Each structure stands twice: as C-alpha cells, then as structure tokens.
Amino acid sequence: MSADTDQPTTDYGAKDIQVLEGLDPVRKRPGMYIGSTGLAGLHHLIWEVVDNSVDEAMAGHCSRIGVTLLADGGCEVSDDGRGIPVDPYPSGPHKGKSAAEVVLTVLHAGGKFGGDGYKVSGGLHGVGVSVVNALSERLHIEIDRDGKRYAQDYGKGGEPQGKMSVIGDTPKRGRTTGTTVTFWPDPTIFHAEGTEFVARTVLERLQTMAFLNKGLEIVFTDQREGREQTVTYQYKGGLVDFVKHLNASKEPLFAKVCQYEDADDEGQMLDIALQWNTGYHEGIHGYANGISTIEGGMHVEGFRTALTSVMNKYARAKNLLKEKDDNLTGEDIREGLTAIISVKLREPQFEGQTKAKLGNVPMRSFVQKATNERLAEWLDENPTEANKVVKKAISAAQARMAAKKARETVRRKTALSGAGMPDKLRDCSSRDPGESELFIVEGDSAGGTAINARDPRTQAILPIRGKILNVERARIDKMLKNNEIQALITAIGAGVGEDFNVEKARYHKVIALCDADVDGSHIRTLLLTFFFRQMRDLVEAGYIYIAQPPLYSTEVGKEKVYLKDDAAKDRFLAERPNHRKEFQRLKGLGEMDWEELRATTINAETRTLLQVTVAEAAEADMIMSVLMGDDVESRRNFITTNARDVRNLDF
Ligand code: 0RA
C-alpha cells in the first residue's frame, strides 16, 4: 500500500498471502479448540475424527464407521469412504505434501481442498482433525485408495515422522477404499482428568449419530482389558427409530410416526420426526449438523410456530374447538410430544451460554414452511391420529386452566394466613436464604426427632407424611391439591411451575431426609421428580440435597459408632480386624435419638450431604419418566443396567 493514496501499488493482494498456521496455537490454548482439557475435551477428539467419516457418509460414499478403544489407550476410527486424497501438492506452500498430510497438520484446512467434493460440516466439532493430531502423543493414518494402502505416522504434537508412503496393496475383497485414523491422546494435555475414554459416553454419542444418519452402520469395540464389548448401531428408519426409541419408555398415543424431509439450493436440509405419548411432558430435541442444540434456536422456533398454527387450523377446520375464539396454546399441543428436529446447513452459528443454540435466521422460515405444509398433509392423511392429538391438547388446555385456578387458590391461602407458613413447618429464625436450610423429613415421628436435633437459627424442618403424589402420572392441577405438595411450595416460597422464581427461594439448601429403606427411596425419588418438573431452577441452582443417615451402627468400647454405608463399614473392618461386636442395620430414622441424628445427619460440621445436579436435562427427563412412568419393564431394565450411573438421582 502507498500511504498517500491508500491504493494497492502492485497487483499483489490478499489472494497471494498465505498464512500458514502450525499446530502450536492448539497446544497453547486447547480449550479454545476442544472446549476443555477435561473428560469432555478428551471425548471431543473422538467426535472430531468420527465427524469427518460421517461427512463422507453424508456425501454418500461411506456406509460403515468403526470406533475402537484399543487396549493401549488409543482410539481407532475407520471408515469405508473414498479415502482422503494422497497425491502430493504440485506447488504452493504445501508442495510435496499429500492432501491428507495438510488436513492433519494445517489448522482449518478441512474444507479447503478437494474442490467441492468435500465440505466440512463445521460447527463446534468442525475444528478439524489437525486439532486431534496436535493434542495427541502419537497418530497413525492409513488410507486405502487406488489399490494401494498408504500410511503415515505423527509424533507428539502432530509432528510428521516421514512422508505418506505406500505400505502395500489394499485387500482384494471387501473394503477396498477407506480411511483409518488412530490416535493416542497426549497425557500432558489432558493431565487433570486423564486420557481414559468412557465407553458409555462414546456409545451414547455413536447411537445418536446412527439415528441421525439413516442406514449408517456404526460399530463400537472396546478392547480394553476387562471391558471388552462390541456394539453395532444401524437404524434403517433413522429419526423414526429415534422417536420410537425415546417414546419406548412411555406409552405412545398411537403407533405411527410423522416424518418429513426437505432441502433447498442454499444447502439447508431438514429431517423431522414426531410422535406423541400419553405423558405430559415435552421432549423436542434439536440437532444442527449432528450437534445437539440443547438451548434450541431457529430450527426449533420455526418448528414450534408452525406446529401451533397447523394444529389450530386443523382443529378449527374439523370443528373440534368449541369456543369460536378459543385457541390451543403451543404448550397444550406440545404436551406429551417427542420430536427430533435435525437440520444441516453451511456455516452454522452456535450461540447462547453453552454455544448450543442455533442462530442462523433463515433456518427458522425454512423449518416453519416445511412443517406448515408437511404436517398439515400428515394430519389430513391420518385423521384418527390427528383427532387423538387434538383431543389430548384440548384436555391439556382444560388442565392448564384448572391449574391456574389451583395456583391462585394456593396464592390466596398464603396471602390470608399472615406469614402464611404451613402449620407443620418448624421454620428457622434466620431470614437469610444463603444460610437457611429446609429439611424435608419423612414421617411425623422422625420429624419430631429432627426438630430437637436441628439448629433452630438456620435449620427448618418440614415433616411430610406418606407418599406424595407421583408427579409423572399426575397432572399439575391434581398435584397442587395435595397437602404435602402445598406445604412444600409454601415453605420454599418461590411459587411453582412456570411461576417459579428461584430468587425468591427462602432456603438455599433444601434437603430430603428419608429412611434408608425402600419406602424412603421411593419418597426421595418422588421429591426429586417434583423438584425436577416443577422447580427445575432449584435443581439447576444446586439447592437440592440428599441427607445421608447412616446405614449401620456398632460399638467400640462403650461408644456407639455410625457407618454411612457398606464402604464405610468395610473401611472400618479393615482398620479393626479384631472387631467382634455386631453391626446393626439401621432401617429408620426413628431408631436414632435426637443426639445421634444431629451428630450423623443434621449437624453441618459432621454430616455428609449429596448435592443433586441435573447435568443433562434431556437425559434426566428420560430417567425420570422411566423411573416414574407406567412401563414397569423398562423401569426394571433401566435400573439394572444403569444403577451405577444414576448416582445423582440416588433412588
Ligand atoms: C476429500 C476428498 C475425498 C475424500 C475425502 C476428502 C475424505 C475425507 C475423510 C475423512 C475421514 N474419512 C474420509 N474419507 C474421505 C475424495 C476425493 C475423490 O476420491 O474423488
């Protein structure tokens, strides 16, 4: 540039400037590329490599992807695609390197070669395999193409160890083209949580990928010692199978699944499937380029808008709505709906707190238009099913109005009786929610003991009797009529359901204190379900806890010793091999006097509390339904297969 004219002085322009980015920035700030260097980031490496193979599948060139966790800690991802091109660049900054080497050593190289044969799906995972190479201690690639097998190795940080070279011929039968990437994560990068992959995490993601890519076969193999297993996912029905899978633990309102696809010339694609169940909760799951959009976004917005409008039009056309001006709300219509909105697009923009909300505005009208047309068609073609949906929405509307009345009653009661606290509540004297705790205690007698055991300044006790209503089955209007629930809502003081405002909560610790027996665990689960459904923000704020009364007691000399659980008992025995006294299994809170209860369970200095977290709302939604719903069989299956993974729910 010349300073006085601000014009280029030669025809040397931006097109000629080659910025070669090495992999150093990735090792300096890994979080920028993979989100974290914890377990989530570690698994991100797998998603990144698998996404490339899925792209090849989406382009129609790959039908099988294998993911293998090797006994030595590595991860191998193979596909039967065309194989990444290996011919050397004839000129330019990468002269002599193969395209594959460029993909593995140059940041953001993915979409920039191979003409339009290869489009990177982009998004959160779309940072490229070079990032995986940069964060690995070692990486090996093998490519089958043109009858030859090519291979290349990379060392720590993605340093090439020699050139891409032919190591033999491709097998004469079976898979003759494809790419296999094997990497060993660098332990100096993932030092905090280690480099051990979690099979369940990988399986969940691969299953979702298989649902989202109809027909694609994904084979997971764990070769690690003692954990050997092989699982194959392949869904001929794609999203139809996905929706059926999600509704399997519930009772579908009808067997049919509504499904439609669309694409335009801007590269926008959609694939949507939906089915209602007889439950009351909404489960709309959005994906953009295979990435879960937990916070929703334009695709989900477009779907919801169209759904509300189509259903109202249909109900009105068929004279199913009594009042002329009475519309079904979106919420009424979405009650019991399970839907998958999967879209694909160029350059997705992920926004929101967790970068899990799709921001591309044109996607809204694209989904809206397709849903307006195709869902309306589906309703016309399936009148029996359409009728059931409308009926369900109408009854949801009635329940909504009844619930509003019930809420008003609760509110009025609160206003009338002065401070308005329930009779059974023994409140604490502090008015600072930050230091106040509410113990919900099962049974009046244990309640009495807890009242003596507490610190009356900061600890409130609310005894509840019997089993509170099963909230998964009960609609909110019924639930709100229940005395125990009313007392709970009033004591917490922050409203309920859509009116709930966590900032008004009177306690920042709400602690379920239940017996260590079957009834106790049932009541605890019911309480958690209620909090999850109706006071979700309380769970998300980390205000819900589970008290842990001890399971055993024994005597050492004259002193009574309490042991929290079997592990504590084992530790105790290991330390005192000569212990001869009996262990008593404590069934109920009632077996302890108030001093014992204080020491073991209530006193903040000596107790242990479990904090209840909702890490994945969608996951928790399913767990709650399985645990509380009507399908006993799936409940039993779920508990036997996942018992160790649902520790947060502690049933
Ligand atoms: C660009 C061009 C071609 C294939 C690929 C990329 C490709 C990339 C990956 C990454 C993982 N698996 C893959 N498989 C293929 C093919 C160009 C051609 O053969 O015409």
XYZ file of C-alpha atoms and ligand atoms in Angstrom:
671
model
C 0.000 0.000 0.000
C 1.138 3.524 -0.585
C 0.399 5.804 2.316
C -0.935 8.787 0.377
C -3.358 7.105 -1.994
C -4.493 4.168 0.150
C -4.481 2.108 -3.012
C -2.514 -1.046 -3.713
C 0.674 -0.116 -5.533
C 1.044 -3.506 -7.173
C -1.475 -6.197 -8.007
C -0.196 -8.168 -5.043
C -3.320 -8.775 -2.967
C -4.852 -10.824 -0.207
C -5.242 -13.789 -2.523
C -1.493 -14.183 -2.617
C -0.910 -14.054 1.100
C -0.536 -17.492 2.552
C -0.832 -17.647 6.282
C 0.466 -20.991 7.370
C -0.803 -21.868 10.756
C 1.136 -24.542 12.563
C -0.376 -26.537 15.364
C 1.281 -24.584 18.204
C -1.761 -22.428 18.980
C -3.772 -25.583 19.654
C -1.320 -26.868 22.250
C -1.054 -23.412 23.825
C -4.800 -22.973 24.240
C -6.510 -26.362 23.799
C -9.700 -25.118 25.438
C -10.264 -22.729 22.541
C -10.429 -25.689 20.173
C -11.999 -28.524 22.144
C -13.832 -26.678 24.928
C -11.855 -28.116 27.835
C -8.976 -30.407 28.690
C -11.183 -32.477 30.959
C -13.123 -35.587 30.013
C -15.452 -33.632 27.725
C -12.486 -32.300 25.753
C -10.894 -35.734 25.596
C -14.020 -37.217 24.034
C -14.189 -34.261 21.691
C -11.156 -35.760 19.949
C -13.205 -38.822 19.037
C -16.187 -36.751 17.859
C -13.872 -34.727 15.640
C -12.469 -37.766 13.852
C -15.845 -39.519 13.637
C -17.464 -36.357 12.226
C -15.103 -36.483 9.266
C -16.170 -40.005 8.458
C -19.818 -39.054 8.951
C -19.316 -36.239 6.423
C -18.048 -38.811 3.968
C -21.167 -40.873 4.733
C -23.436 -37.837 4.277
C -21.846 -37.296 0.881
C -22.976 -40.825 0.058
C -19.579 -42.502 -0.047
C -19.357 -44.351 3.246
C -21.661 -46.929 4.826
C -19.751 -48.171 7.852
C -17.744 -46.484 10.577
C -15.776 -48.378 13.204
C -14.712 -46.874 16.522
C -12.365 -48.985 18.618
C -10.915 -48.222 22.019
C -7.581 -50.019 21.973
C -6.107 -51.900 24.891
C -3.137 -49.488 24.918
C -5.336 -46.387 25.387
C -5.539 -45.340 21.733
C -8.678 -44.794 19.689
C -9.075 -46.057 16.140
C -11.686 -44.616 13.785
C -12.095 -46.329 10.441
C -14.470 -45.829 7.531
C -15.115 -47.303 4.111
C -15.243 -43.958 2.339
C -13.198 -42.899 -0.688
C -10.057 -42.368 1.382
C -8.545 -38.934 1.901
C -6.615 -37.957 -1.270
C -2.906 -38.730 -1.006
C -1.398 -37.266 -4.199
C 1.280 -34.662 -3.497
C 0.592 -30.959 -3.980
C 2.479 -29.954 -7.147
C 3.194 -26.373 -5.990
C 2.409 -23.753 -3.389
C 3.245 -23.648 0.284
C 2.359 -27.315 0.789
C 4.344 -28.520 -2.212
C 5.166 -32.205 -1.937
C 2.757 -32.915 0.928
C -0.311 -35.078 0.409
C -3.768 -33.607 0.936
C -4.107 -35.967 3.889
C -0.984 -34.523 5.494
C -2.317 -30.997 5.027
C -5.603 -31.968 6.697
C -3.636 -33.357 9.631
C -1.101 -30.560 10.064
C -2.752 -27.318 8.993
C -5.400 -25.663 11.126
C -8.746 -25.144 9.428
C -7.551 -26.947 6.314
C -10.515 -29.310 6.173
C -12.788 -27.612 3.677
C -10.126 -26.006 1.570
C -9.068 -28.837 -0.660
C -10.584 -31.469 -2.832
C -12.781 -28.954 -4.646
C -16.445 -29.257 -3.804
C -16.092 -32.984 -3.199
C -15.550 -32.349 0.483
C -17.451 -29.911 2.641
C -16.696 -29.666 6.310
C -19.828 -29.780 8.388
C -18.396 -27.117 10.670
C -19.773 -26.069 13.989
C -18.469 -26.915 17.386
C -16.810 -30.120 16.291
C -15.747 -28.753 12.942
C -12.327 -27.619 14.091
C -10.633 -30.280 12.036
C -8.603 -33.412 12.625
C -5.401 -31.367 12.799
C -6.547 -30.400 16.306
C -6.705 -34.080 17.257
C -3.203 -34.552 15.842
C -1.926 -31.538 17.787
C -3.266 -32.885 21.062
C -2.040 -36.439 20.554
C 1.145 -38.054 21.665
C 1.083 -40.181 18.517
C -1.196 -40.571 15.498
C -1.227 -43.128 12.697
C -3.213 -42.821 9.479
C -3.863 -45.478 6.867
C -5.623 -44.789 3.613
C -6.816 -47.322 1.070
C -7.116 -45.775 -2.388
C -6.402 -46.761 -5.996
C -5.500 -50.319 -4.985
C -2.739 -49.159 -2.606
C -2.512 -48.838 1.135
C -0.804 -45.626 2.250
C 0.355 -44.840 5.758
C 1.973 -42.054 7.742
C 2.897 -41.527 11.392
C 2.909 -38.411 13.526
C 4.654 -37.864 16.837
C 3.861 -35.718 19.858
C 2.045 -32.539 18.903
C 1.398 -33.685 15.344
C 4.979 -33.739 14.078
C 5.137 -35.849 10.846
C 7.515 -38.796 11.059
C 8.379 -39.144 7.395
C 6.163 -38.847 4.344
C 2.941 -40.535 3.339
C 4.074 -43.746 1.677
C 2.745 -46.955 0.187
C 2.959 -49.882 2.609
C 1.181 -52.462 0.485
C -1.875 -53.209 -1.607
C -5.476 -52.850 -0.497
C -7.206 -56.124 0.353
C -8.606 -57.769 -2.760
C -12.014 -58.382 -1.235
C -14.387 -56.451 0.940
C -13.498 -52.895 1.762
C -11.147 -51.566 -0.925
C -11.172 -47.868 -0.065
C -11.299 -46.049 3.233
C -9.535 -44.100 5.933
C -8.353 -45.253 9.350
C -7.122 -42.731 11.905
C -5.652 -43.989 15.178
C -4.592 -41.542 17.870
C -3.222 -41.651 21.375
C -4.237 -38.546 23.387
C -1.350 -36.619 24.937
C -1.441 -37.105 28.730
C 0.452 -33.837 29.258
C -2.544 -32.003 27.744
C -5.267 -33.995 29.475
C -3.461 -34.132 32.806
C -6.356 -33.102 35.049
C -8.818 -35.899 34.307
C -6.605 -38.303 32.387
C -6.851 -39.906 28.963
C -9.167 -42.802 29.697
C -12.203 -42.814 27.421
C -15.605 -43.619 28.937
C -17.402 -46.312 26.926
C -20.882 -45.119 27.906
C -20.146 -41.571 26.725
C -18.878 -42.842 23.375
C -21.774 -45.274 22.965
C -24.384 -42.597 23.601
C -22.893 -40.273 21.031
C -22.458 -43.016 18.418
C -26.043 -44.147 18.864
C -27.273 -40.598 18.282
C -25.073 -40.343 15.174
C -26.552 -43.597 13.882
C -30.114 -42.327 14.459
C -29.333 -39.052 12.703
C -27.755 -40.769 9.683
C -30.272 -43.285 8.435
C -28.765 -46.626 7.459
C -25.210 -45.781 8.540
C -23.616 -48.693 10.381
C -21.531 -47.693 13.380
C -19.596 -50.391 15.189
C -18.123 -49.699 18.604
C -15.493 -52.043 20.007
C -13.884 -51.815 23.403
C -10.682 -53.850 23.535
C -9.570 -52.630 26.936
C -8.892 -55.384 29.389
C -11.893 -56.433 31.418
C -14.161 -54.121 29.440
C -14.313 -55.982 26.127
C -17.508 -55.430 24.163
C -18.791 -54.777 20.660
C -21.954 -52.810 19.942
C -23.395 -52.120 16.482
C -25.831 -49.327 15.752
C -27.713 -49.145 12.476
C -31.172 -47.675 12.019
C -32.984 -48.244 8.754
C -35.726 -45.894 9.975
C -33.409 -43.034 11.036
C -35.318 -40.422 13.003
C -38.453 -42.567 13.020
C -36.470 -45.111 15.011
C -35.048 -42.330 17.189
C -38.508 -41.073 18.172
C -39.755 -44.613 18.806
C -36.702 -45.237 20.965
C -37.388 -42.130 23.055
C -41.068 -42.985 23.408
C -40.405 -46.657 24.165
C -40.259 -45.998 27.893
C -43.551 -44.117 27.677
C -46.852 -45.065 26.111
C -47.187 -43.738 22.545
C -50.540 -42.095 21.829
C -50.546 -44.057 18.556
C -48.084 -46.240 16.669
C -47.496 -44.005 13.637
C -44.634 -41.551 13.498
C -44.878 -38.404 11.381
C -41.671 -37.820 9.445
C -40.631 -35.464 6.655
C -37.504 -34.188 4.942
C -36.705 -31.165 2.824
C -33.717 -29.490 1.169
C -33.117 -26.235 -0.702
C -30.389 -24.970 -3.038
C -28.744 -22.926 -0.290
C -27.561 -26.182 1.271
C -30.199 -26.191 4.012
C -31.591 -29.627 4.836
C -34.083 -30.812 7.396
C -35.213 -34.158 8.703
C -38.005 -34.126 11.283
C -39.870 -36.883 13.100
C -42.536 -36.631 15.783
C -44.895 -38.736 17.836
C -46.990 -38.043 20.911
C -47.079 -40.136 24.059
C -49.725 -40.229 26.769
C -47.450 -38.357 29.220
C -47.488 -34.666 29.971
C -44.002 -33.540 29.153
C -42.454 -32.019 26.115
C -39.361 -33.540 24.537
C -38.230 -31.585 21.489
C -34.616 -32.334 20.618
C -32.840 -30.178 18.053
C -29.668 -31.006 16.123
C -27.653 -28.926 13.696
C -25.079 -30.817 11.624
C -25.349 -33.665 14.078
C -24.627 -31.463 17.079
C -27.175 -31.365 19.869
C -28.658 -27.880 20.326
C -29.824 -28.123 23.921
C -30.730 -24.432 24.001
C -32.857 -24.704 20.854
C -32.574 -21.957 18.269
C -34.030 -21.011 14.897
C -34.839 -24.546 13.727
C -36.785 -25.340 16.911
C -38.500 -21.938 16.855
C -39.694 -22.454 13.282
C -40.994 -25.888 14.166
C -42.902 -24.737 17.247
C -44.512 -21.800 15.450
C -45.690 -23.991 12.584
C -46.876 -26.775 14.904
C -49.112 -24.402 16.866
C -50.547 -22.865 13.739
C -51.125 -26.138 11.857
C -52.820 -27.837 14.804
C -55.119 -24.892 15.458
C -56.060 -24.671 11.788
C -56.824 -28.374 11.693
C -58.835 -28.369 14.930
C -60.883 -25.419 13.706
C -61.467 -26.862 10.232
C -62.770 -30.081 11.807
C -64.930 -28.171 14.329
C -63.076 -29.721 17.228
C -62.778 -26.455 19.166
C -65.994 -25.459 20.892
C -65.444 -21.789 21.528
C -65.045 -19.626 18.435
C -62.128 -17.654 19.794
C -60.547 -20.319 21.958
C -57.106 -21.267 20.679
C -54.911 -24.127 21.760
C -51.603 -22.799 23.067
C -48.289 -24.204 21.887
C -47.798 -25.674 25.321
C -51.114 -27.556 25.149
C -50.169 -29.021 21.798
C -46.657 -29.978 22.828
C -47.821 -31.879 25.893
C -46.503 -35.431 25.509
C -44.763 -34.616 22.226
C -41.471 -36.264 21.334
C -39.836 -34.667 18.297
C -36.440 -34.613 16.630
C -35.575 -31.585 14.513
C -32.358 -32.376 12.677
C -31.058 -29.745 10.273
C -27.932 -29.455 8.183
C -26.559 -26.205 6.876
C -23.407 -24.434 5.743
C -21.631 -22.397 8.403
C -23.874 -22.998 11.385
C -23.726 -20.314 14.065
C -23.853 -21.580 17.589
C -24.880 -19.051 20.205
C -26.090 -18.902 23.775
C -24.478 -19.638 27.110
C -23.192 -23.050 26.164
C -22.936 -22.450 22.396
C -25.801 -24.864 21.989
C -28.376 -22.625 20.287
C -28.616 -22.389 16.512
C -28.520 -18.749 15.418
C -28.919 -18.908 11.616
C -32.080 -16.882 10.964
C -33.035 -18.339 7.530
C -33.382 -21.725 9.188
C -36.499 -20.531 11.029
C -38.620 -19.944 7.944
C -37.179 -22.989 6.207
C -38.364 -25.301 9.006
C -41.578 -23.350 9.510
C -42.598 -23.570 5.864
C -41.832 -27.279 5.541
C -43.690 -28.050 8.780
C -46.704 -25.957 7.756
C -47.037 -27.955 4.562
C -45.977 -31.437 5.517
C -47.545 -31.684 8.956
C -50.866 -30.393 7.593
C -50.696 -33.088 4.920
C -49.952 -35.729 7.503
C -52.932 -34.715 9.641
C -55.232 -34.888 6.620
C -53.945 -38.322 5.715
C -54.132 -39.644 9.287
C -57.445 -38.412 10.720
C -57.595 -40.967 13.561
C -54.198 -39.918 14.872
C -54.898 -36.229 14.255
C -58.067 -36.498 16.320
C -56.232 -38.047 19.215
C -53.653 -35.280 19.233
C -56.288 -32.570 19.202
C -58.253 -34.275 21.975
C -55.123 -34.519 24.065
C -54.316 -30.854 23.502
C -57.856 -29.852 24.466
C -57.618 -31.787 27.707
C -54.219 -30.177 28.331
C -55.863 -26.779 27.877
C -58.525 -27.707 30.429
C -55.872 -28.900 32.870
C -53.947 -25.692 32.302
C -56.956 -23.609 33.277
C -57.652 -25.805 36.303
C -54.017 -25.499 37.344
C -54.208 -21.741 37.093
C -57.190 -21.777 39.431
C -55.403 -24.128 41.828
C -52.334 -21.886 41.840
C -54.484 -18.903 42.583
C -56.006 -20.794 45.495
C -52.564 -21.599 46.863
C -51.582 -17.964 46.495
C -54.772 -16.719 48.145
C -54.299 -19.064 51.076
C -50.773 -17.765 51.506
C -51.984 -14.186 51.483
C -54.780 -14.809 54.004
C -52.891 -16.618 56.756
C -50.420 -13.881 57.670
C -46.854 -15.070 57.166
C -48.690 -17.961 55.552
C -46.345 -20.760 56.522
C -47.771 -24.257 56.780
C -48.698 -25.453 60.302
C -46.289 -28.363 60.081
C -43.268 -26.242 59.247
C -40.842 -25.511 62.058
C -39.117 -22.598 60.451
C -35.656 -21.317 61.249
C -35.242 -17.850 62.709
C -32.765 -16.621 60.110
C -34.234 -14.763 57.152
C -31.077 -15.078 55.076
C -31.729 -17.771 52.435
C -27.980 -18.177 51.952
C -27.587 -19.736 55.398
C -31.061 -21.274 55.723
C -31.741 -24.967 55.250
C -35.018 -26.813 54.886
C -35.084 -30.474 55.883
C -37.975 -32.397 54.397
C -38.370 -35.279 56.805
C -40.307 -38.437 56.149
C -42.858 -39.128 58.870
C -44.056 -37.186 61.904
C -42.019 -39.106 64.472
C -38.734 -38.647 62.670
C -39.865 -35.053 62.170
C -40.065 -34.682 65.943
C -36.554 -36.059 66.407
C -35.235 -33.763 63.682
C -36.809 -30.732 65.366
C -34.801 -31.479 68.514
C -31.655 -32.199 66.526
C -31.623 -29.029 64.443
C -30.016 -25.664 64.906
C -33.202 -23.556 65.117
C -31.403 -20.466 63.869
C -30.600 -21.829 60.388
C -32.417 -25.152 60.067
C -36.119 -25.554 59.335
C -37.965 -28.868 59.494
C -40.954 -29.861 57.376
C -42.299 -33.325 58.185
C -44.227 -34.920 55.347
C -46.428 -37.919 55.661
C -46.924 -40.874 53.375
C -46.128 -40.849 49.748
C -46.539 -37.586 47.966
C -48.275 -37.832 44.636
C -46.467 -39.402 41.744
C -45.890 -36.293 39.674
C -45.077 -38.034 36.411
C -48.549 -39.520 36.305
C -50.450 -36.727 37.949
C -51.277 -33.528 36.184
C -50.310 -30.334 37.859
C -53.857 -29.459 38.901
C -54.198 -32.667 40.905
C -50.715 -32.346 42.255
C -51.325 -28.859 43.544
C -54.323 -30.039 45.548
C -52.102 -32.401 47.524
C -51.492 -31.106 51.070
C -47.866 -32.204 51.272
C -47.074 -30.505 47.990
C -48.860 -27.319 49.029
C -46.888 -27.208 52.261
C -43.654 -27.696 50.328
C -44.452 -24.931 47.840
C -45.459 -22.514 50.576
C -42.409 -23.281 52.709
C -39.982 -22.734 49.844
C -41.910 -19.596 48.968
C -40.886 -19.213 45.327
C -44.024 -20.358 43.511
C -44.349 -23.407 41.315
C -44.220 -24.497 37.674
C -43.996 -21.644 35.217
C -44.450 -19.140 38.067
C -41.423 -20.484 39.906
C -38.803 -17.842 40.705
C -35.653 -19.263 42.229
C -34.602 -15.855 43.522
C -37.471 -15.962 45.973
C -36.438 -19.306 47.465
C -36.340 -18.988 51.263
C -33.633 -21.649 51.612
C -30.531 -22.302 49.569
C -30.348 -25.840 50.835
C -33.452 -27.990 50.521
C -32.565 -31.372 51.951
C -34.520 -34.600 51.578
C -34.123 -36.691 54.718
C -35.623 -40.113 54.172
C -35.209 -43.589 55.609
C -32.641 -45.910 54.091
C -35.311 -48.433 53.105
C -37.428 -48.988 50.001
C -40.211 -46.614 51.041
C -37.658 -43.971 51.865
C -36.000 -44.227 48.496
C -39.384 -44.069 46.800
C -40.302 -40.871 48.614
C -36.899 -39.401 47.809
C -37.390 -40.166 44.119
C -40.863 -38.639 44.194
C -39.468 -35.480 45.766
C -36.714 -35.238 43.169
C -39.209 -35.742 40.373
C -41.346 -32.962 41.777
C -38.372 -30.602 42.005
C -37.226 -31.556 38.523
C -40.643 -30.984 36.986
C -41.930 -28.036 38.926
C -38.923 -26.272 40.438
C -36.257 -27.061 37.863
C -34.301 -23.889 38.627
C -33.899 -25.011 42.215
C -32.146 -28.154 40.988
C -30.075 -26.228 38.485
C -29.032 -23.714 41.121
C -27.662 -26.634 43.151
C -30.046 -26.059 46.054
C -31.344 -29.607 46.320
C -29.551 -32.093 48.556
C -29.989 -35.559 49.931
C -29.156 -36.220 53.557
C -27.307 -39.402 54.321
C -28.384 -41.004 57.558
C -26.008 -43.846 58.481
C -26.803 -47.392 57.435
C -25.003 -49.224 60.258
C -24.138 -48.770 63.864
C -21.824 -50.762 66.096
C -19.985 -50.297 69.367
C -16.365 -49.615 70.127
C -15.996 -49.997 73.847
C -18.874 -48.026 75.264
C -19.070 -45.733 72.331
C -21.611 -46.070 69.554
C -20.142 -45.700 66.076
C -22.203 -44.935 62.954
C -21.197 -46.007 59.471
C -22.612 -44.287 56.434
C -22.699 -47.240 54.023
C -21.137 -50.572 53.122
C -17.905 -48.927 52.006
C -17.582 -47.196 55.348
C -18.268 -50.485 57.098
C -15.575 -52.217 55.030
C -13.068 -49.495 55.838
C -13.962 -49.752 59.494
C -13.404 -53.524 59.483
C -10.141 -53.195 57.573
C -8.845 -50.889 60.272
C -10.120 -53.065 63.121
C -9.771 -56.699 62.066
C -10.459 -57.807 65.643
C -13.799 -56.054 65.922
C -16.241 -58.623 67.318
C -19.359 -56.531 68.043
C -22.500 -56.919 65.956
C -23.357 -54.422 63.258
C -26.867 -53.118 63.423
C -28.526 -52.205 60.183
C -30.474 -49.009 60.803
C -33.762 -49.155 58.974
C -35.449 -45.999 60.035
C -34.611 -42.546 61.207
C -36.792 -43.442 64.173
C -34.124 -45.791 65.518
C -31.877 -42.866 66.380
C -32.395 -40.423 69.208
C -32.054 -36.731 68.507
C -28.419 -36.531 69.575
C -27.488 -39.349 67.252
C -29.457 -37.827 64.392
C -27.776 -34.476 64.970
C -24.279 -35.944 65.020
C -24.679 -38.183 61.985
C -27.065 -36.390 59.661
C -28.039 -32.846 60.586
C -25.090 -31.019 62.092
C -23.302 -29.227 59.257
C -19.923 -29.929 60.861
C -20.238 -33.704 60.890
C -22.806 -34.726 58.277
C -22.357 -35.528 54.565
C -24.848 -34.242 52.011
C -25.217 -35.315 48.401
C -25.848 -32.421 46.063
C -28.352 -33.230 43.338
C -27.349 -31.935 39.907
C -29.127 -32.076 36.581
C -26.252 -32.328 34.153
C -28.281 -33.163 31.111
C -31.876 -32.090 31.129
C -32.825 -34.424 28.315
C -31.180 -37.401 29.956
C -32.778 -36.621 33.296
C -36.133 -36.226 31.591
C -35.863 -39.773 30.314
C -34.604 -41.179 33.590
C -37.486 -39.629 35.498
C -40.030 -40.979 33.040
C -38.607 -44.462 33.125
C -38.397 -44.465 36.879
C -41.799 -42.962 37.482
C -43.802 -43.875 34.393
C -46.156 -46.760 33.846
C -43.803 -49.055 31.991
C -42.543 -51.367 34.712
C -40.450 -53.411 32.300
C -38.295 -50.522 31.047
C -38.008 -49.250 34.573
C -36.551 -52.539 35.732
C -34.220 -52.705 32.729
C -33.075 -49.196 33.293
C -32.304 -49.683 36.943
C -30.427 -52.921 36.426
C -28.298 -51.565 33.572
C -27.681 -48.053 34.802
C -27.735 -48.320 38.542
C -24.151 -47.133 38.822
C -24.566 -44.180 36.508
C -27.561 -42.581 38.142
C -25.834 -41.767 41.375
C -27.093 -38.199 41.216
C -30.628 -39.413 41.420
C -29.903 -41.865 44.184
C -33.032 -43.959 44.033
C -11.755 -35.129 0.246
C -11.898 -35.769 -0.969
C -12.185 -37.118 -0.981
C -12.342 -37.792 0.205
C -12.193 -37.161 1.423
C -11.895 -35.837 1.430
C -12.360 -37.941 2.658
C -12.073 -37.382 3.912
C -12.226 -38.175 5.040
C -12.013 -38.004 6.397
C -12.317 -39.190 7.021
N -12.696 -40.086 6.128
C -12.633 -39.514 4.903
N -12.922 -40.032 3.701
C -12.781 -39.264 2.600
C -12.372 -37.954 -2.197
C -11.958 -37.365 -3.491
C -12.199 -38.405 -4.582
O -11.877 -39.580 -4.390
O -12.746 -38.022 -5.597
